[in-house]
CSV table of C-alpha atoms and ligand atoms in Angstrom, one decimal:
chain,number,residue,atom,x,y,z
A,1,UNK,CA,0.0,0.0,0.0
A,2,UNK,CA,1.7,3.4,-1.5
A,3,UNK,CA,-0.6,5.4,-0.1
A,4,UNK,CA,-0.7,4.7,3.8
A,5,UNK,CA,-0.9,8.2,5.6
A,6,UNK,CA,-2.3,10.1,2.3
A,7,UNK,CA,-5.3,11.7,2.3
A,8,UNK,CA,-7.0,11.9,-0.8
A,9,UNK,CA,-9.7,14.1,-2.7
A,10,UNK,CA,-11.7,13.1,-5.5
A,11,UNK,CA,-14.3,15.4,-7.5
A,12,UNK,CA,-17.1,14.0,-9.0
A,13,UNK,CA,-16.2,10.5,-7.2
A,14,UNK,CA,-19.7,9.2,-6.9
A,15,UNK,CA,-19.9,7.6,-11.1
A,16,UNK,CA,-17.9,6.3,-13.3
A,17,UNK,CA,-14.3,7.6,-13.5
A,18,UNK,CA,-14.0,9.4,-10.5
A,19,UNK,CA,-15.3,5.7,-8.7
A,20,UNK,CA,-12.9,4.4,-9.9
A,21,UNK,CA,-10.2,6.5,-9.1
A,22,UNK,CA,-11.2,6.6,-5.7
A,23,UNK,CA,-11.5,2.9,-5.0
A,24,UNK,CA,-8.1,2.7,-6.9
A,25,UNK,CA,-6.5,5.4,-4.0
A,26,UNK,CA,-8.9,3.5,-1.3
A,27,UNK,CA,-6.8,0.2,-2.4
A,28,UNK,CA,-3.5,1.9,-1.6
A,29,UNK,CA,-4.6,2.9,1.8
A,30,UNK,CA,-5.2,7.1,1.3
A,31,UNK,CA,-7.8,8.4,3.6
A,32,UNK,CA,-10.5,9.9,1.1
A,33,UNK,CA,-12.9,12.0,0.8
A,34,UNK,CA,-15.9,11.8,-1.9
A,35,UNK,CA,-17.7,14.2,-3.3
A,36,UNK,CA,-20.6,14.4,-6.4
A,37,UNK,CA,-24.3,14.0,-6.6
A,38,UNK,CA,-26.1,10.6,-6.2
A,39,UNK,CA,-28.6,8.0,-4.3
A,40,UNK,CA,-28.3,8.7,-0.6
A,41,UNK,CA,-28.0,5.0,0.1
A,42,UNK,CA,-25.7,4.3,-3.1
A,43,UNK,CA,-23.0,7.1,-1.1
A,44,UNK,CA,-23.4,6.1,2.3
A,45,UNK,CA,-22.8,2.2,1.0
A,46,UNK,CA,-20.1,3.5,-1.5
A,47,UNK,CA,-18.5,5.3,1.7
A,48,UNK,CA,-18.6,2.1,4.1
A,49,UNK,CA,-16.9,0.2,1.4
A,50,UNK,CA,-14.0,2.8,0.7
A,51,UNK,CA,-14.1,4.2,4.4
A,52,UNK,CA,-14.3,7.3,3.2
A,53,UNK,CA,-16.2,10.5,4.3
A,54,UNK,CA,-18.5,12.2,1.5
A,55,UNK,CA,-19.0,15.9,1.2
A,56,UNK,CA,-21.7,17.0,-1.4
A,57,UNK,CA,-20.4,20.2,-2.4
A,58,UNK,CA,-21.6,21.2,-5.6
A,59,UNK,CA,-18.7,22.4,-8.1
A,60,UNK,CA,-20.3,25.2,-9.8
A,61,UNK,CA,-20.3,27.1,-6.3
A,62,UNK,CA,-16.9,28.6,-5.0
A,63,UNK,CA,-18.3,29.0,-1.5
A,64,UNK,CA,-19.3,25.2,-1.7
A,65,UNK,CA,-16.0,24.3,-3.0
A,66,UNK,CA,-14.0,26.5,-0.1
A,67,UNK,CA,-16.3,24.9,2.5
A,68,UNK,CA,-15.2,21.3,1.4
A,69,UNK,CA,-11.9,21.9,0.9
A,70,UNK,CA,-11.8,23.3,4.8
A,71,UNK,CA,-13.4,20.3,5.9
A,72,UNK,CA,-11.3,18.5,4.3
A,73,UNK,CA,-8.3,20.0,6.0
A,74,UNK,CA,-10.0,20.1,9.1
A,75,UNK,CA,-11.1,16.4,9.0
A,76,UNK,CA,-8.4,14.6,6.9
A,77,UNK,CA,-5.5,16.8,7.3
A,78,UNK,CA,-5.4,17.1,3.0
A,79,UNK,CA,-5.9,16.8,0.3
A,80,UNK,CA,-2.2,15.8,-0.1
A,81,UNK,CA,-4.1,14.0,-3.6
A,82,UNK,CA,-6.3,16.3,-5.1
A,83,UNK,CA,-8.3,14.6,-8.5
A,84,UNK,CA,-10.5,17.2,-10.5
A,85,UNK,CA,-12.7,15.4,-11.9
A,86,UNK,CA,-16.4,16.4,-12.1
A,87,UNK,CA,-17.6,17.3,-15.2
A,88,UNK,CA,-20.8,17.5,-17.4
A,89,UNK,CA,-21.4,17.6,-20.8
A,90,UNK,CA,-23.8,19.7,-23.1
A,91,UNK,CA,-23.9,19.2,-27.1
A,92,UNK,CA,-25.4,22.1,-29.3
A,93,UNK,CA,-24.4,24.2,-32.3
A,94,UNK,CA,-22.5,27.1,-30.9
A,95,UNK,CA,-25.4,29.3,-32.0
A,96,UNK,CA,-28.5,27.2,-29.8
A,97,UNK,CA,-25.8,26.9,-27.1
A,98,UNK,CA,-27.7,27.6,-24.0
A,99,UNK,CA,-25.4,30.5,-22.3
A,100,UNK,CA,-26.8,28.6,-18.8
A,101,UNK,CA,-25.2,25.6,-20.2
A,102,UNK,CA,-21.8,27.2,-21.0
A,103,UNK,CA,-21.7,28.8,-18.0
A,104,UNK,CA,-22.3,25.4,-15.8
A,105,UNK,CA,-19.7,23.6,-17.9
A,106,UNK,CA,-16.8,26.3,-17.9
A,107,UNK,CA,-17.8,26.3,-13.4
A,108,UNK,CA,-17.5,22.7,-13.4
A,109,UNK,CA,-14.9,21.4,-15.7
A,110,UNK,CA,-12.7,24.2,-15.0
A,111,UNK,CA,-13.3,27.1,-12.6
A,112,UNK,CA,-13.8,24.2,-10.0
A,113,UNK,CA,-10.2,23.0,-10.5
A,114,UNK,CA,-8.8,26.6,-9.8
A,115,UNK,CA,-10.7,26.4,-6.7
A,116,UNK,CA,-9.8,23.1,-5.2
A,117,UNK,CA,-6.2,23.7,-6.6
A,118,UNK,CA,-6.1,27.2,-5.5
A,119,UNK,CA,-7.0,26.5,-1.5
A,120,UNK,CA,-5.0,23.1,-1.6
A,121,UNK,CA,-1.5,24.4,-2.8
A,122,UNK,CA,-0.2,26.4,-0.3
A,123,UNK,CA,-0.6,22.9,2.6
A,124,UNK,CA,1.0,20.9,-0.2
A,125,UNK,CA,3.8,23.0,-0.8
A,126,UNK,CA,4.4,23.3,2.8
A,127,UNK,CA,4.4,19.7,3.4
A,128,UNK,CA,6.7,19.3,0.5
A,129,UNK,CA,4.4,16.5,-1.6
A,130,UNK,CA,1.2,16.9,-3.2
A,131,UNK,CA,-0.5,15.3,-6.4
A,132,UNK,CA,-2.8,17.3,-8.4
A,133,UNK,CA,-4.3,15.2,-11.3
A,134,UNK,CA,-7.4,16.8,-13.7
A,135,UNK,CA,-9.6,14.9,-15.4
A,136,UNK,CA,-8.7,16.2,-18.8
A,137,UNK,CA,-10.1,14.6,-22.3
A,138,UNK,CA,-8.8,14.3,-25.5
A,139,UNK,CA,-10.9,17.1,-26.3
A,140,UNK,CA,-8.1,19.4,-24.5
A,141,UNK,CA,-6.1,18.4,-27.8
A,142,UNK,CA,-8.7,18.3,-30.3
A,143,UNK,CA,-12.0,19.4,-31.3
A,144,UNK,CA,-15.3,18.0,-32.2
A,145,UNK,CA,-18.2,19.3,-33.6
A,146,UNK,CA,-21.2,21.1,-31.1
A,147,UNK,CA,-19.3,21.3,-28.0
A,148,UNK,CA,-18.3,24.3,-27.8
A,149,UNK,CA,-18.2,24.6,-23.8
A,150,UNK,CA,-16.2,21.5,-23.1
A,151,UNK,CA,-13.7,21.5,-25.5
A,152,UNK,CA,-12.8,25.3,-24.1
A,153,UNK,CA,-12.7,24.2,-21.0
A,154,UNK,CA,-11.0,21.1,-21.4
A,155,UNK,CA,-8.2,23.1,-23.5
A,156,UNK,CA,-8.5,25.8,-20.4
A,157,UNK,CA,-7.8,23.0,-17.7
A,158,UNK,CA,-5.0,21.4,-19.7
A,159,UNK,CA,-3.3,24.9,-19.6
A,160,UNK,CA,-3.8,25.2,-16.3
A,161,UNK,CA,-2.3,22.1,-15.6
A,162,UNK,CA,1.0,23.3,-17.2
A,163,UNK,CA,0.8,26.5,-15.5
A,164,UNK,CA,0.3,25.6,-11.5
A,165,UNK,CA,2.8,22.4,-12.9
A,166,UNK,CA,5.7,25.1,-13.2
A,167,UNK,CA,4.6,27.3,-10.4
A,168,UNK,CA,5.1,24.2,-7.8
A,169,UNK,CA,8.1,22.6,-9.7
A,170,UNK,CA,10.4,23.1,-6.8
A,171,UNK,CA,7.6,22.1,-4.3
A,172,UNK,CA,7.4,17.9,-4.0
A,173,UNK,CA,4.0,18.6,-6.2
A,174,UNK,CA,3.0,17.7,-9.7
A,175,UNK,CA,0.7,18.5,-11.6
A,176,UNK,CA,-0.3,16.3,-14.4
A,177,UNK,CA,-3.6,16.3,-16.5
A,178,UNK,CA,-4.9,12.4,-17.8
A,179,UNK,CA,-6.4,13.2,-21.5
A,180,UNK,CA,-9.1,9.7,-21.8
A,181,UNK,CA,-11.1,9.0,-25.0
A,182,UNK,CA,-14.2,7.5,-25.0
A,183,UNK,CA,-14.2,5.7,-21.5
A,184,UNK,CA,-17.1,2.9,-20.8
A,185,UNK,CA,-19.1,4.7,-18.2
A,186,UNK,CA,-22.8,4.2,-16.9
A,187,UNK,CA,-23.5,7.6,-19.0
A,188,UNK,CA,-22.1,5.8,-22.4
A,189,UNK,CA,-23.9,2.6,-21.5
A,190,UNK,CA,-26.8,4.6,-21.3
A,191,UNK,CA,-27.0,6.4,-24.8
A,192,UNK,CA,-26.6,3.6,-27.1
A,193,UNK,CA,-30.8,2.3,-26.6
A,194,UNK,CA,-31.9,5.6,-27.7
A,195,UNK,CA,-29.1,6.3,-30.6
A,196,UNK,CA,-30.0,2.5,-31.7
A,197,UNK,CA,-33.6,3.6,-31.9
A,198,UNK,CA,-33.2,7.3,-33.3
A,199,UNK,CA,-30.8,6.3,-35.9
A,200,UNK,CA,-32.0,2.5,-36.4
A,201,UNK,CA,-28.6,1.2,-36.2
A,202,UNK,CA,-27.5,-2.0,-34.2
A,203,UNK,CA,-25.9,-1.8,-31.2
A,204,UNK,CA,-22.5,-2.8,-32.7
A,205,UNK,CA,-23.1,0.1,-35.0
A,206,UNK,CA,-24.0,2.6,-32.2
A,207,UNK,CA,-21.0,1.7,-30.5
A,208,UNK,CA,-18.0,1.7,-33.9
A,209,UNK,CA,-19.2,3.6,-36.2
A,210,UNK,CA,-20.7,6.6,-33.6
A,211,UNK,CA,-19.2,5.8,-30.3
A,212,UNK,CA,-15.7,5.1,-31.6
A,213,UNK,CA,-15.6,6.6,-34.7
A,214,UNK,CA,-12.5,8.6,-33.8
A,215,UNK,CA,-10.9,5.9,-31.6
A,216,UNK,CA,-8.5,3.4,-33.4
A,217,UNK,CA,-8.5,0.8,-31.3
A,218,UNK,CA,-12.0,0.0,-31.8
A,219,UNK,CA,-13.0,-0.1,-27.9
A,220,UNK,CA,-13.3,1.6,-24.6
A,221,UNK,CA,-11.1,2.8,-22.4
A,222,UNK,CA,-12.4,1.7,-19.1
A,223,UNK,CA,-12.2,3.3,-15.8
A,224,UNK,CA,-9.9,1.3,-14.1
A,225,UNK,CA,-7.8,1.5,-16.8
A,226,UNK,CA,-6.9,5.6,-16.2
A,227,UNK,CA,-8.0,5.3,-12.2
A,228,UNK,CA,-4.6,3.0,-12.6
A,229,UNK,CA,-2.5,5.9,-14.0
A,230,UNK,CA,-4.0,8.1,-11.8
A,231,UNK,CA,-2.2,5.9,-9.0
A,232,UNK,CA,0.8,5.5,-10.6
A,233,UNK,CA,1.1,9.3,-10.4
A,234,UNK,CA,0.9,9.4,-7.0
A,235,UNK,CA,4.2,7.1,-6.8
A,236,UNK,CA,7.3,8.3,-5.8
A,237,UNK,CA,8.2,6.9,-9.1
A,238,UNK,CA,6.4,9.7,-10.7
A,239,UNK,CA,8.0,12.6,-9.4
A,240,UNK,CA,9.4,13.8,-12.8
A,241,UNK,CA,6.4,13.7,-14.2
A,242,UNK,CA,4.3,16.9,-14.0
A,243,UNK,CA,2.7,19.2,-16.2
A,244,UNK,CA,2.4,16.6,-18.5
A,245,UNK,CA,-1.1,15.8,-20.5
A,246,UNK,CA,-1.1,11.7,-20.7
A,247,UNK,CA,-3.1,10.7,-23.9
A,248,UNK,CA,-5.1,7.3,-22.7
A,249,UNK,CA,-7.4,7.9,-25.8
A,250,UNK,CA,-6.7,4.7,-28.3
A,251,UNK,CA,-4.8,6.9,-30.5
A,252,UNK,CA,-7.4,9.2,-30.8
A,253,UNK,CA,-5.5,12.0,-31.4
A,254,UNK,CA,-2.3,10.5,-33.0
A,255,UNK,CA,-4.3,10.5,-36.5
B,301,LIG,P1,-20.1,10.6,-14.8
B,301,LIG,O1,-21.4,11.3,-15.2
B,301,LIG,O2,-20.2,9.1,-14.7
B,301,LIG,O3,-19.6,11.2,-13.4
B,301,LIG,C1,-19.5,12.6,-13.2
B,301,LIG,C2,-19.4,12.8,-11.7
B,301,LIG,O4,-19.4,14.3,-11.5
B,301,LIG,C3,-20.6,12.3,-10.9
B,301,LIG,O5,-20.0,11.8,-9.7
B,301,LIG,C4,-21.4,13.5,-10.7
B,301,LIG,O6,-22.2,13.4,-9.5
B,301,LIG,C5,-20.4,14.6,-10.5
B,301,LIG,N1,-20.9,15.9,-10.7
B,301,LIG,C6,-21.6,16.4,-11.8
B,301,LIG,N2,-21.9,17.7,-11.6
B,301,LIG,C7,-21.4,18.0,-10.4
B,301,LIG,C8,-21.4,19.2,-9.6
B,301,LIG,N3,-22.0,20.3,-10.0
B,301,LIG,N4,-20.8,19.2,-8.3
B,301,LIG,C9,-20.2,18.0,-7.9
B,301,LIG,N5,-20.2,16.9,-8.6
B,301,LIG,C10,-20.8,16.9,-9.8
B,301,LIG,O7,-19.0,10.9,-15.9
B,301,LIG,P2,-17.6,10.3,-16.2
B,301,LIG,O8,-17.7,9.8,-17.6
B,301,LIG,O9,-17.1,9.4,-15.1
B,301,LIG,O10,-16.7,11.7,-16.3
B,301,LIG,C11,-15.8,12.1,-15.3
B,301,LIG,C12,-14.8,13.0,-15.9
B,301,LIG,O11,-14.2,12.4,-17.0
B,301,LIG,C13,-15.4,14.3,-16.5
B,301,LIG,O12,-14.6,15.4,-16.2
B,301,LIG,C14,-15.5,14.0,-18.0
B,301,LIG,O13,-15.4,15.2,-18.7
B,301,LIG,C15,-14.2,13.2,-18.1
B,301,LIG,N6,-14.2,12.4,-19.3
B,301,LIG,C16,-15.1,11.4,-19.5
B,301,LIG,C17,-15.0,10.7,-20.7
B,301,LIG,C18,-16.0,9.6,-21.0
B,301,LIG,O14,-16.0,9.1,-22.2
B,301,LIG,N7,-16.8,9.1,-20.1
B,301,LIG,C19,-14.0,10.9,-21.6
B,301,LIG,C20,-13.0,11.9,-21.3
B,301,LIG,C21,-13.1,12.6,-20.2
């Protein structure tokens, strides 16, 4: 267990990749702290089996954010791991784009990460260790088509990565961004019944020819596959490693 005596911070932690990364950090003994939206029942089991404390802060709200992040301090003596990962999505032509919508993506997938980063630096710097890792995309690299909002703020979180990755350099902390393509989460699962019906395709259809159109490898990443990198960040192994945006994407954006 690398983690033993870590406490550890994970955004959006209640679904798909943040789970994941959070049992992956629970496995190597960090103390954590959930956080994200969800079935009472479904937390309070989730924290039993992780021992871990859950705070429901929502991300769009700084004052939310600067109340967990005290708690945290106050309760865990962290994050010495902070993972940004929350994040929403909302496709439309740039012209319908709802400015609501832009507006709750660019708070969540990015100003949220300023915020958590922000109030967590200055203990991590002091202790001399810290691991910030962002939930980044390949959109932070490239751009499709209709999503507008998350493609800015996936580029803007991948440059802040870089930038708060220089300003700590000299500080034990790193600061790293991991760049997924299509991962196999419940929200994926979900859309393919309704794009089989819309579009009457099959589901292997749904899932090559819309799904992974622009992934090579023909399948999904999976969530244990970039809740491992997220661990192997946190290794002293990894100390070199920072400001860096890690492609886990199927070669998504080496075409
Ligand atoms: P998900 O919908 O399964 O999980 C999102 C999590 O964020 C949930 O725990 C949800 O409760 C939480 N959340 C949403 N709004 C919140 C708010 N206002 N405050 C607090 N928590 C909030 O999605 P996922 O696929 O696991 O995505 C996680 C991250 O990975 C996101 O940043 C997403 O952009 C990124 N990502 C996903 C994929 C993919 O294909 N699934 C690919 C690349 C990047």
């Amino acid at each position: 267990m690398i983690l033993t005596g870590k406490a550890a911070l994970v955004t959006g932690s209640t679904s798909g990749i943040g789970l994941a990364i959070a049992k992956a950090l629970a496995a190597e003994g960090a103390k954590l702290m959930i956080n994200g939206f969800g079935d009472p029942g479904e937390i309070e089991r989730e924290c039993a089996e992780l021992g871990a404390i859950h705070d429901g802060a929502d991300m769009s709200k700084p004052d939310e954010i600067e109340r967990m992040m005290k708690r945290c301090a106050d309760e865990l003596g962290g994050p010495d791991i902070l993972v940004n990962n929350a994040g929403i999505q909302h496709v439309a032509p740039v012209e319908d784009f709802p400015p609501e919508k832009w507006d709750a993506i660019i708070a969540i997938n990015l100003s949220a990460a300023f915020h958590t980063t922000r109030l967590a630096i200055p203990a991590m710097k002091a202790k001399g260790w810290g691991r910030i890792i962002n939930t980044a995309s390949a959109h932070s690299l490239v751009a499709s088509p209709n999503k507008s909002a998350y493609v800015a703020a996936k580029h803007g979180i991948a440059g802040l990565t870089k930038t708060v990755a220089l300003e700590a350099a000299r500080d034990g902390v790193t600061v790293n961004c991991i760049s997924p393509g299509y991962v196999w989460t419940p929200l994926v699962e979900q859309q393919i019944p309704d794009t089989m019906k819309s579009r009457g395709l099959t589901r292997e259809q749904v899932m090559n020819d819309v799904l992974l159109a622009a992934q090579p490898t023909k399948r999904f990443v999976t969530p244990e596959e970039v809740a491992a990198l997220a661990v192997f960040l946190c290794r002293d192994e990894a100390a070199s490693i920072t400001g860096a945006n890690l492609s886990m994407d199927g070669g998504w954006t080496a075409a």
